[in-house]
Coordinates of C-alpha atoms in Angstrom, one line a residue:
Chain A
M20 CA -37.9 186.3 279.7
S21 CA -41.1 184.3 279.2
Y22 CA -42.5 183.6 275.8
S23 CA -45.4 185.7 274.6
G24 CA -47.1 186.9 271.4
V25 CA -48.5 185.1 268.4
W26 CA -46.4 185.3 265.2
T27 CA -47.1 184.5 261.6
V28 CA -44.5 184.2 258.8
S29 CA -45.7 186.3 255.8
E30 CA -44.7 185.3 252.3
K31 CA -44.1 187.4 249.3
N32 CA -44.2 186.6 245.6
G33 CA -41.5 188.9 244.4
K34 CA -42.6 192.3 245.6
E35 CA -46.3 191.4 246.3
L36 CA -47.6 189.7 249.4
A37 CA -48.8 186.1 248.8
G38 CA -52.4 185.3 249.7
I39 CA -51.2 182.8 252.4
S40 CA -49.9 185.8 254.4
F41 CA -53.5 187.0 255.0
E42 CA -54.8 183.5 255.6
L43 CA -52.2 183.1 258.3
L44 CA -53.3 186.3 260.0
A45 CA -56.9 185.1 259.8
S46 CA -55.9 181.8 261.5
A47 CA -53.9 183.5 264.2
R48 CA -56.1 186.5 265.0
P49 CA -58.5 184.5 267.3
L50 CA -55.5 182.9 269.0
A51 CA -53.9 186.2 269.9
D52 CA -57.3 187.5 271.1
K53 CA -57.8 184.5 273.3
L54 CA -54.4 184.9 274.8
K55 CA -54.8 188.7 275.0
T56 CA -51.6 189.2 273.3
E57 CA -50.2 190.8 270.2
L58 CA -50.4 189.3 266.7
C59 CA -47.1 190.0 265.0
T60 CA -45.9 188.9 261.6
V61 CA -42.4 188.6 260.1
L62 CA -41.9 190.0 256.7
I63 CA -38.7 188.8 255.1
G64 CA -37.8 189.9 251.6
N65 CA -36.7 192.9 249.6
G66 CA -38.7 195.9 248.5
N67 CA -42.1 197.4 248.7
D68 CA -42.0 196.8 252.4
D69 CA -44.0 199.7 253.6
L70 CA -47.0 199.0 251.4
C71 CA -46.8 195.3 252.3
A72 CA -46.6 196.1 256.0
R73 CA -49.5 198.5 255.8
E74 CA -51.7 195.8 254.2
L75 CA -50.7 193.2 256.8
I76 CA -51.8 195.6 259.5
E77 CA -55.1 196.2 257.7
R78 CA -55.6 192.4 257.5
G79 CA -55.1 191.8 261.2
A80 CA -51.5 192.2 262.3
D81 CA -50.6 194.4 265.3
R82 CA -46.9 194.5 264.7
I83 CA -44.7 193.8 261.7
Y84 CA -41.0 192.8 261.9
V85 CA -39.6 193.8 258.5
V86 CA -36.3 192.3 257.5
S87 CA -35.4 193.7 254.1
H88 CA -32.2 193.1 252.1
E89 CA -31.2 192.4 248.5
A90 CA -29.8 189.0 249.6
L91 CA -33.3 188.1 250.8
S92 CA -35.0 188.8 247.4
H93 CA -35.3 185.1 246.8
Y94 CA -36.1 182.4 249.4
I95 CA -33.0 180.5 250.4
V96 CA -33.9 178.3 253.4
E97 CA -30.6 178.9 255.3
N98 CA -30.7 182.7 255.0
Y99 CA -34.4 182.9 256.0
S100 CA -33.8 180.4 258.8
N101 CA -31.0 182.6 260.2
V102 CA -33.2 185.6 260.2
L103 CA -36.3 183.9 261.7
G104 CA -34.2 182.0 264.3
R105 CA -32.5 185.2 265.5
L106 CA -35.9 187.0 265.7
I107 CA -37.4 184.2 267.7
N108 CA -34.4 184.1 270.0
S109 CA -34.6 187.8 270.7
Y110 CA -38.4 188.3 271.0
K111 CA -39.4 184.9 272.2
P112 CA -42.9 184.5 270.7
E113 CA -45.0 181.7 272.2
I114 CA -46.6 180.6 268.9
V115 CA -45.2 180.8 265.4
I116 CA -47.3 179.9 262.4
A117 CA -46.4 179.7 258.7
G118 CA -48.0 178.3 255.6
A119 CA -47.7 174.7 254.5
T120 CA -46.1 175.9 251.3
S121 CA -42.8 175.0 249.8
L122 CA -41.4 177.9 251.9
G123 CA -43.1 177.2 255.2
C124 CA -42.6 173.4 254.9
T125 CA -38.8 173.9 254.7
L126 CA -38.2 177.0 256.7
M127 CA -40.2 176.0 259.8
P128 CA -38.5 172.6 260.4
H129 CA -35.2 174.2 259.8
V130 CA -35.9 176.9 262.4
A131 CA -37.6 174.5 264.8
V132 CA -34.4 172.5 265.1
K133 CA -32.3 175.6 265.7
V134 CA -34.6 177.0 268.5
G135 CA -35.5 173.6 269.9
A136 CA -39.2 174.0 269.3
G137 CA -42.0 171.6 268.5
L138 CA -43.5 171.7 265.0
T139 CA -46.8 170.3 263.6
A140 CA -47.3 170.0 259.9
D141 CA -50.2 171.0 257.7
C142 CA -52.8 172.0 260.3
T143 CA -56.4 172.6 259.3
S144 CA -57.6 174.1 262.5
L145 CA -55.9 175.9 265.5
D146 CA -57.3 176.9 268.8
I147 CA -56.2 177.7 272.4
E148 CA -57.0 175.3 275.2
E149 CA -58.7 177.3 277.9
N150 CA -57.1 176.2 281.1
T151 CA -53.6 175.4 279.8
R152 CA -53.4 178.2 277.2
L153 CA -51.7 175.7 275.0
L154 CA -52.0 175.8 271.2
L155 CA -54.3 173.0 269.9
Q156 CA -53.1 171.9 266.5
V157 CA -55.4 169.7 264.4
R158 CA -54.2 168.0 261.3
P159 CA -55.5 165.3 259.0
A160 CA -53.7 161.9 259.4
I161 CA -53.9 158.6 257.5
G162 CA -54.9 160.3 254.3
G163 CA -57.5 162.5 256.1
N164 CA -59.4 159.5 257.5
I165 CA -58.7 160.6 261.0
M166 CA -57.8 163.9 262.6
A167 CA -55.0 164.2 265.2
R168 CA -54.9 166.9 267.8
I169 CA -51.4 167.8 268.7
K170 CA -49.9 169.8 271.6
T171 CA -46.5 171.1 272.4
P172 CA -46.6 171.0 276.2
A173 CA -43.1 172.2 277.3
R174 CA -41.0 173.6 274.5
R175 CA -41.4 177.1 273.1
P176 CA -42.3 178.4 270.7
Q177 CA -45.2 176.2 269.6
M178 CA -44.8 176.1 265.9
A179 CA -47.2 174.9 263.2
T180 CA -47.7 175.1 259.4
V181 CA -51.2 175.7 258.2
R182 CA -52.7 174.2 255.0
P183 CA -53.2 176.9 252.4
K184 CA -56.7 177.9 251.5
T185 CA -58.0 176.6 254.9
F186 CA -58.6 180.1 256.4
R187 CA -60.3 183.0 254.6
P188 CA -58.4 186.3 254.8
L189 CA -60.0 188.9 257.0
P190 CA -61.4 191.9 255.1
R191 CA -59.1 194.9 254.9
D192 CA -59.7 197.4 257.6
E193 CA -58.1 200.7 256.8
K194 CA -58.6 202.0 260.3
R195 CA -56.5 199.3 261.9
K196 CA -53.4 200.5 263.6
G197 CA -50.1 198.7 264.1
H198 CA -46.4 199.1 264.5
I199 CA -43.8 198.5 261.9
V200 CA -40.4 197.5 263.2
N201 CA -37.5 197.6 260.8
E202 CA -35.0 194.9 261.8
E203 CA -31.3 195.1 260.9
F204 CA -30.1 192.4 258.6
D205 CA -26.6 191.0 259.3
T206 CA -25.0 190.3 256.0
G207 CA -22.6 188.0 257.9
T208 CA -25.5 185.5 258.1
I209 CA -25.8 185.0 254.4
D210 CA -25.0 181.4 253.7
P211 CA -22.4 181.2 250.9
R212 CA -23.0 177.5 250.3
I213 CA -26.2 177.9 248.3
Q214 CA -26.5 179.9 245.1
R215 CA -29.7 180.4 243.2
K216 CA -28.9 180.3 239.5
C217 CA -32.3 180.7 237.7
F218 CA -36.0 180.2 237.7
R219 CA -38.2 178.7 235.0
K220 CA -41.9 179.4 235.4
L221 CA -44.4 176.6 234.8
D222 CA -45.9 177.4 231.5
E223 CA -49.6 176.9 232.2
A224 CA -52.6 178.9 231.4
G225 CA -54.8 179.9 234.3
P226 CA -54.1 180.0 238.0
E227 CA -51.5 178.0 239.8
L228 CA -52.9 174.7 241.2
G229 CA -52.3 175.3 244.9
D230 CA -53.7 178.8 244.7
A231 CA -56.7 178.2 242.5
N232 CA -60.3 178.6 243.7
I233 CA -61.4 176.0 241.3
V234 CA -59.6 172.8 240.3
V235 CA -60.8 170.5 237.5
A236 CA -59.0 167.1 237.7
G237 CA -58.8 164.2 235.4
G238 CA -58.0 160.6 236.0
A239 CA -57.6 157.2 234.4
G240 CA -61.1 157.3 233.1
L241 CA -60.0 159.8 230.4
K242 CA -58.3 156.8 228.7
R243 CA -55.9 158.9 226.6
A244 CA -53.6 162.0 226.9
D245 CA -55.6 163.9 224.3
N246 CA -58.7 163.7 226.4
F247 CA -57.2 166.0 228.9
G248 CA -58.1 168.6 226.4
M249 CA -61.7 168.4 227.7
I250 CA -60.5 168.9 231.2
R251 CA -58.4 171.9 230.2
E252 CA -61.4 173.4 228.5
L253 CA -63.6 172.9 231.5
A254 CA -60.9 174.5 233.7
R255 CA -60.6 177.4 231.3
L256 CA -64.3 178.0 231.3
L257 CA -64.5 178.0 235.1
G258 CA -61.2 180.0 235.5
G259 CA -59.7 177.1 237.3
A260 CA -56.5 175.0 237.4
V261 CA -56.0 171.5 236.0
G262 CA -55.3 168.7 238.4
A263 CA -54.7 165.0 237.9
S264 CA -54.7 161.7 239.6
R265 CA -51.5 159.8 240.1
N266 CA -52.7 157.2 237.6
S267 CA -52.9 159.7 234.8
V268 CA -49.5 161.2 235.6
D269 CA -47.9 157.8 235.8
R270 CA -49.2 157.1 232.3
G271 CA -47.6 160.2 231.0
W272 CA -50.8 161.9 230.0
I273 CA -50.0 165.0 232.0
S274 CA -47.0 166.3 233.9
Y275 CA -46.2 165.7 237.6
P276 CA -46.8 169.3 238.8
H277 CA -50.5 168.6 238.2
Q278 CA -50.7 165.6 240.5
V279 CA -53.1 165.9 243.4
G280 CA -52.7 163.6 246.4
L281 CA -50.3 162.1 248.8
S282 CA -47.3 162.0 246.5
G283 CA -48.4 165.2 244.8
K284 CA -50.1 168.4 245.9
T285 CA -52.7 169.0 248.5
V286 CA -55.3 171.5 247.4
T287 CA -58.3 173.1 249.2
P288 CA -60.1 175.0 246.5
E289 CA -63.7 176.3 246.8
L290 CA -64.6 173.8 244.1
Y291 CA -63.0 170.5 243.0
I292 CA -64.3 168.6 240.0
A293 CA -63.0 165.1 239.7
V294 CA -63.6 163.5 236.3
G295 CA -62.9 159.9 235.7
I296 CA -61.1 159.6 239.1
S297 CA -62.1 156.6 241.2
G298 CA -60.9 158.2 244.5
A299 CA -58.0 156.1 245.8
I300 CA -57.2 157.1 249.4
Q301 CA -54.0 158.9 248.3
H302 CA -56.0 161.1 246.0
L303 CA -58.7 161.8 248.5
A304 CA -56.0 162.9 251.0
G305 CA -55.0 165.7 248.6
M306 CA -58.5 167.2 247.9
K307 CA -60.9 166.1 250.6
T308 CA -60.9 169.4 252.3
A309 CA -62.2 171.3 249.3
E310 CA -65.3 173.3 250.0
H311 CA -67.4 171.7 247.3
I312 CA -66.7 168.5 245.5
I313 CA -68.3 167.3 242.2
A314 CA -67.5 164.0 240.7
I315 CA -68.2 162.5 237.3
N316 CA -67.6 158.7 237.1
I317 CA -69.1 155.7 235.4
D318 CA -68.9 153.5 238.5
E319 CA -71.6 154.4 241.0
D320 CA -69.6 152.6 243.7
A321 CA -66.5 154.8 243.1
A322 CA -65.0 156.1 246.4
I323 CA -64.9 159.6 245.0
F324 CA -68.7 159.8 245.3
K325 CA -68.4 159.3 249.1
V326 CA -66.7 162.6 249.5
S327 CA -68.7 164.5 246.9
D328 CA -71.5 167.0 247.2
F329 CA -72.8 166.3 243.7
G330 CA -72.1 163.4 241.5
I331 CA -73.0 162.3 238.0
V332 CA -72.9 158.6 237.4
G333 CA -72.3 158.2 233.7
D334 CA -69.9 158.2 230.8
L335 CA -67.6 161.2 231.0
F336 CA -67.2 161.2 227.2
E337 CA -70.9 162.0 226.9
I338 CA -71.2 164.3 229.9
L339 CA -68.1 166.5 229.5
P340 CA -68.9 167.8 226.0
L341 CA -72.4 168.6 227.1
L342 CA -71.1 170.3 230.3
N343 CA -68.6 172.4 228.4
E344 CA -71.2 173.4 225.9
A345 CA -73.7 174.3 228.6
L346 CA -71.1 176.4 230.4
R347 CA -70.1 178.2 227.2
E348 CA -73.7 179.1 226.7
E349 CA -74.2 180.1 230.3
L350 CA -71.1 182.3 230.4
G351 CA -71.6 183.7 226.9
N352 CA -68.2 182.4 226.0
V353 CA -67.0 181.0 222.7
Chain B
M15 CA -18.4 159.7 246.8
Q16 CA -20.2 158.7 250.0
I17 CA -24.0 158.9 249.7
I18 CA -26.6 158.3 252.4
V19 CA -30.2 157.6 251.7
L20 CA -32.8 157.9 254.4
I21 CA -35.8 155.7 254.0
K22 CA -39.0 154.9 255.9
Q23 CA -41.1 151.8 255.9
V24 CA -44.8 152.6 255.6
P25 CA -48.0 150.7 255.3
E26 CA -49.0 150.0 251.7
T27 CA -52.0 152.3 251.5
S28 CA -53.3 151.9 248.0
N29 CA -56.0 149.5 249.1
V30 CA -56.3 150.7 252.6
K31 CA -59.7 150.2 254.3
M32 CA -61.0 152.2 257.1
D33 CA -63.2 150.8 259.9
E34 CA -66.0 153.3 259.6
E35 CA -67.2 152.6 263.2
T36 CA -63.9 153.3 264.9
G37 CA -62.1 155.4 262.3
T38 CA -59.0 153.3 262.5
M39 CA -57.1 151.7 259.7
V40 CA -57.8 148.0 259.1
R41 CA -54.2 146.8 259.3
D42 CA -54.9 143.1 258.8
G43 CA -53.2 142.0 255.7
V44 CA -51.8 145.4 255.0
E45 CA -48.3 145.0 253.7
S46 CA -45.3 147.2 254.6
I47 CA -43.4 148.9 251.8
I48 CA -40.6 151.4 251.3
N49 CA -42.2 154.9 251.3
P50 CA -42.9 155.4 247.6
L51 CA -41.1 158.8 247.4
D52 CA -38.0 157.2 249.0
L53 CA -37.6 155.0 245.9
Y54 CA -36.7 158.1 243.9
A55 CA -34.0 158.9 246.4
I56 CA -32.6 155.4 246.2
E57 CA -32.6 155.5 242.4
A58 CA -30.9 158.9 242.4
A59 CA -28.2 157.7 244.8
V60 CA -27.5 154.6 242.8
Q61 CA -27.3 156.7 239.6
L62 CA -24.9 159.1 241.2
K63 CA -22.7 156.2 242.4
D64 CA -22.7 154.8 238.9
R65 CA -21.6 158.2 237.5
Y66 CA -19.1 159.3 240.1
G67 CA -18.1 156.1 242.0
G68 CA -18.4 155.6 245.7
E69 CA -20.8 154.0 248.0
V70 CA -24.4 154.2 249.0
T71 CA -25.5 153.7 252.6
V72 CA -29.2 153.4 253.4
L73 CA -30.5 154.3 256.8
S74 CA -33.9 153.7 258.3
M75 CA -35.3 154.2 261.8
G76 CA -38.2 151.9 262.6
P77 CA -39.2 148.6 264.1
P78 CA -37.1 145.4 263.5
S79 CA -39.3 144.6 260.5
A80 CA -37.9 147.6 258.7
D81 CA -35.0 145.4 258.0
R82 CA -36.9 144.2 255.0
A83 CA -37.2 147.7 253.5
L84 CA -33.4 148.1 254.0
R85 CA -32.7 144.8 252.2
E86 CA -35.0 145.9 249.3
A87 CA -33.0 149.1 249.0
M88 CA -29.8 147.0 248.9
A89 CA -31.3 144.9 246.2
M90 CA -31.8 148.1 244.2
G91 CA -28.1 148.8 244.4
C92 CA -27.3 150.3 247.8
D93 CA -24.1 149.0 249.3
R94 CA -24.6 149.1 253.0
A95 CA -27.6 149.5 255.4
V96 CA -28.1 150.4 259.0
L97 CA -31.3 150.0 261.0
I98 CA -31.9 152.5 263.8
C99 CA -34.1 150.6 266.2
G100 CA -35.0 150.3 269.8
R101 CA -38.0 150.4 272.1
E102 CA -36.8 153.8 273.3
F103 CA -37.5 155.4 269.9
A104 CA -41.3 154.6 270.1
G105 CA -43.4 157.7 269.9
S106 CA -40.7 159.9 268.3
D107 CA -42.0 162.9 266.5
T108 CA -40.2 164.4 263.5
W109 CA -37.8 166.5 265.6
S110 CA -36.8 163.5 267.6
T111 CA -36.6 161.2 264.5
A112 CA -34.4 163.7 262.7
N113 CA -32.2 164.0 265.8
A114 CA -31.6 160.2 265.9
L115 CA -31.1 160.1 262.1
S116 CA -28.5 162.9 262.3
R117 CA -26.6 161.1 265.0
A118 CA -26.6 158.0 262.9
I119 CA -25.4 159.9 259.8
Q120 CA -22.5 161.3 261.8
K121 CA -21.6 157.9 263.1
T122 CA -21.4 156.5 259.5
G123 CA -18.4 158.8 259.1
Y124 CA -17.7 160.9 256.1
Y125 CA -20.5 161.8 253.7
D126 CA -21.0 164.0 250.6
L127 CA -24.7 163.8 250.0
I128 CA -27.8 162.8 251.9
L129 CA -30.9 162.0 249.9
A130 CA -34.5 161.4 251.1
G131 CA -38.0 161.3 249.7
E132 CA -39.8 164.6 250.0
R133 CA -42.3 163.2 252.5
A134 CA -43.5 159.9 253.8
T135 CA -47.0 158.8 252.7
D136 CA -48.0 157.8 256.3
G137 CA -46.9 160.7 258.4
D138 CA -47.2 163.1 255.5
T139 CA -45.2 165.9 257.2
G140 CA -42.1 166.4 255.0
Q141 CA -40.3 167.7 258.0
V142 CA -37.6 165.1 258.7
G143 CA -35.4 166.0 255.7
P144 CA -35.2 169.7 256.4
E145 CA -34.7 168.9 260.1
V146 CA -31.8 166.6 259.4
A147 CA -30.1 169.4 257.3
S148 CA -30.6 171.8 260.2
F149 CA -29.2 169.4 262.8
L150 CA -26.2 168.6 260.7
D151 CA -25.8 172.3 259.5
V152 CA -25.4 171.3 255.9
P153 CA -27.3 173.0 253.0
L154 CA -30.8 171.8 252.1
A155 CA -32.3 171.6 248.7
A156 CA -35.9 170.4 248.8
Y157 CA -38.3 169.1 246.2
I158 CA -35.6 168.2 243.7
S159 CA -36.9 167.2 240.3
R160 CA -33.6 167.1 238.4
I161 CA -29.9 166.6 239.2
D162 CA -27.6 168.1 236.6
G163 CA -24.3 167.0 238.0
I164 CA -21.4 167.6 240.5
E165 CA -18.4 169.8 239.8
D166 CA -15.8 171.2 242.1
G167 CA -17.6 169.9 245.2
K168 CA -20.9 171.6 244.1
I169 CA -24.1 169.9 242.9
T170 CA -26.4 171.6 240.5
V171 CA -30.1 170.7 241.0
E172 CA -33.5 171.9 240.0
R173 CA -36.3 172.1 242.5
L174 CA -40.1 172.1 241.8
I175 CA -42.0 174.7 243.8
E176 CA -45.5 176.1 243.4
D177 CA -45.1 178.1 240.3
G178 CA -42.0 176.7 238.6
Y179 CA -38.5 175.2 238.7
E180 CA -35.6 176.9 240.5
T181 CA -32.0 176.0 239.8
L182 CA -29.6 175.9 242.7
M183 CA -25.9 175.3 243.0
V184 CA -25.2 173.8 246.4
T185 CA -21.8 173.1 248.1
L186 CA -21.5 169.5 249.3
P187 CA -22.1 167.9 251.7
A188 CA -25.8 168.7 251.3
V189 CA -29.3 167.2 252.0
L190 CA -31.6 166.8 249.0
T191 CA -35.3 165.8 249.3
V192 CA -36.7 164.5 246.1
V193 CA -40.0 164.4 244.2
K194 CA -41.2 161.8 241.8
E195 CA -40.4 163.7 238.7
L196 CA -36.7 163.0 239.3
N197 CA -36.4 159.5 237.8
Y198 CA -37.9 156.1 237.3
P199 CA -36.9 153.8 240.1
R200 CA -35.3 150.5 239.0
L201 CA -36.5 147.1 240.1
P202 CA -34.4 145.0 242.5
T203 CA -32.1 142.7 240.5
L204 CA -31.7 139.0 241.3
R205 CA -28.0 139.5 242.1
G206 CA -28.9 142.4 244.3
K207 CA -31.5 140.4 246.1
K208 CA -28.9 137.6 246.8
R209 CA -26.4 140.1 248.1
A210 CA -29.0 141.8 250.2
K211 CA -30.0 138.5 251.7
S212 CA -26.5 137.5 252.7
T213 CA -25.6 140.9 254.2
E214 CA -25.5 141.5 257.9
I215 CA -27.4 144.7 258.7
P216 CA -26.2 146.4 261.9
V217 CA -28.8 147.7 264.3
W218 CA -28.0 150.9 266.2
G219 CA -29.9 151.7 269.4
P220 CA -29.9 154.9 271.4
H221 CA -26.7 153.8 273.2
S222 CA -24.6 153.4 270.1
L223 CA -25.8 156.8 269.0
D224 CA -24.9 158.4 272.3
L225 CA -28.5 159.5 272.9
D226 CA -29.7 160.1 276.5
P227 CA -33.0 158.6 277.5
G228 CA -34.5 162.1 277.6
E229 CA -33.6 162.6 273.9
T230 CA -35.5 159.7 272.4
G231 CA -39.0 158.6 271.8
L232 CA -41.9 160.5 273.5
K233 CA -39.5 162.1 276.0
G234 CA -37.4 163.6 273.3
S235 CA -40.3 164.8 271.2
P236 CA -41.5 168.4 271.6
T237 CA -45.0 167.5 270.2
R238 CA -47.6 165.1 271.6
V239 CA -50.6 163.6 269.9
D240 CA -53.3 164.5 272.4
K241 CA -56.4 163.2 270.8
I242 CA -57.5 161.3 267.7
F243 CA -61.0 161.8 266.2
I244 CA -63.0 161.1 263.1
P245 CA -63.6 164.0 260.9
K246 CA -67.3 165.0 260.8
V247 CA -68.9 163.9 257.6
T248 CA -70.8 166.9 256.4
R249 CA -71.3 166.0 252.8
E250 CA -74.6 164.8 251.6
T251 CA -74.1 163.5 248.1
E252 CA -76.6 164.1 245.5
L253 CA -76.1 161.4 242.9
V254 CA -77.6 161.9 239.5
P255 CA -77.6 159.0 236.9
A256 CA -76.8 159.7 233.3
T257 CA -77.6 156.6 231.4
D258 CA -78.7 158.0 228.0
E259 CA -78.6 161.3 226.1
E260 CA -81.7 162.6 227.9
S261 CA -80.7 161.9 231.4
A262 CA -77.1 163.1 230.7
G263 CA -78.6 166.5 229.5
E264 CA -80.7 166.7 232.7
A265 CA -77.7 165.8 234.9
V266 CA -75.6 168.5 233.3
R267 CA -78.4 171.1 233.8
K268 CA -78.5 170.1 237.5
L269 CA -74.8 170.4 237.7
V270 CA -74.8 173.9 236.2
R271 CA -77.6 174.9 238.6
F272 CA -75.5 173.6 241.5
L273 CA -72.6 175.7 240.3
K274 CA -74.8 178.8 240.1
E275 CA -76.4 178.3 243.5
K276 CA -72.9 178.1 245.1
N277 CA -71.8 181.2 243.2
L278 CA -69.1 179.3 241.4
L279 CA -69.7 180.7 237.9
Q280 CA -68.2 184.0 237.0

């Protein structure tokens, strides 16, 4: 049997679909159209499957493979890998795409080894090469200073993870039709070696950093932990999440889950505001692909300005209070 | 307890300069270091050894110069080191690298735990750790931010994911990839440095790992870098000075206008 079809791996947050699921369909729809093949998505989890499957169809999928079982309520890489590996072996898709999330970045390599496939990490653009029909996978390299285009010439499927927030979900189309295929789950494939004991949610106000449309980040220029208060306030006013440079995390001003950059998170929000961040290459690698970037820094030669759309050269301790005040006024917020 | 740590030597990038004409990294004078995230894996391994006894073996695949990274890891408290090296490995992608590392791990003999940094700062894929777990068919726990302890052949760990911390209990042997929240890496000691200097580090090539020519390097890699290009610079920066109260006020007004124009205020 030859390999055909473009697949995405949908993700759920509990019973709801995660936004990345729709971004993946948006990234893969043109690929399936160019190859004149079906766009399928795999939905692994437990519960609310029909509603989720229906929405996936309305967002661009032609076929949904649903694997639903209590043992799949929470992501355990081995169990999900057994499911996805079996589906790939039986249906032989030529392309499989997942999000570059904590799920996708562990599930995809795990499966790629099992099925002997090639895998490219954290792509920011995907296309089909006309004459060869190969998947062209483009990803930032060396901290985003160059882009590498990668192909998987011989092995199948061609697998890739896609950087979250890079593709905009397709609008819902209630008239779209698709097939929902319920796949059996073999409880014999549950791996007994891993047990999930509990989960502790990050206790943060506002949206989660990787998922936020707006990120306000602070760096060494803030000088003291307390001054992150101004950053939090700006983030609150804009409905955004709080990010941080490595420097400020290493000084203990803010916790590691806020760190943006090579040894922290990569974010692609609509707006990134960098306050008192000089813009070390590692930091830029984690935020350079944001749609709009604003920087506030006292040093006009700071590297952060080179990637910014709008910059204020000045003292953040003067500017931030004024900005927060202006926004409170603008938004009628006290 | 037998612990294996996987490390990678990477260019020290904190002061990296790009040649803006060619889009390549200026490598002159760029030092090589242990991948920063691997230091947390080394520290965790040495702490576990101190607590439960045993031995830490550090493995790296890379050029002959990666010998230095291995000696540094030994100076931090690892007991043994092996360099996986050979011209045949050039051009390996993550699949092929993980394949070679897995063979080397099997060749070291019995192991309870494999530790690695969550990703390397140069390749930035984070794929090798999960791939090694898959090749060896041992459980994977990724993004580990805390290790509680080992009891009855099971390790309890906490992992940091997008929206919180998840606690897992995993049967050994297992692969853990770690994040920087886990610990504070120690500095090499003088005694450690001396020992590291006088130790012979074996070099394993494809033959000693029983790898066929088709399994290594470019040939053994499913993916190919097809083209490298410089990202288009599309940003035109509007820089506004704020030198006194008046210009600061004006700058802030401009900023708010920018946010409004882009529909970023709700």
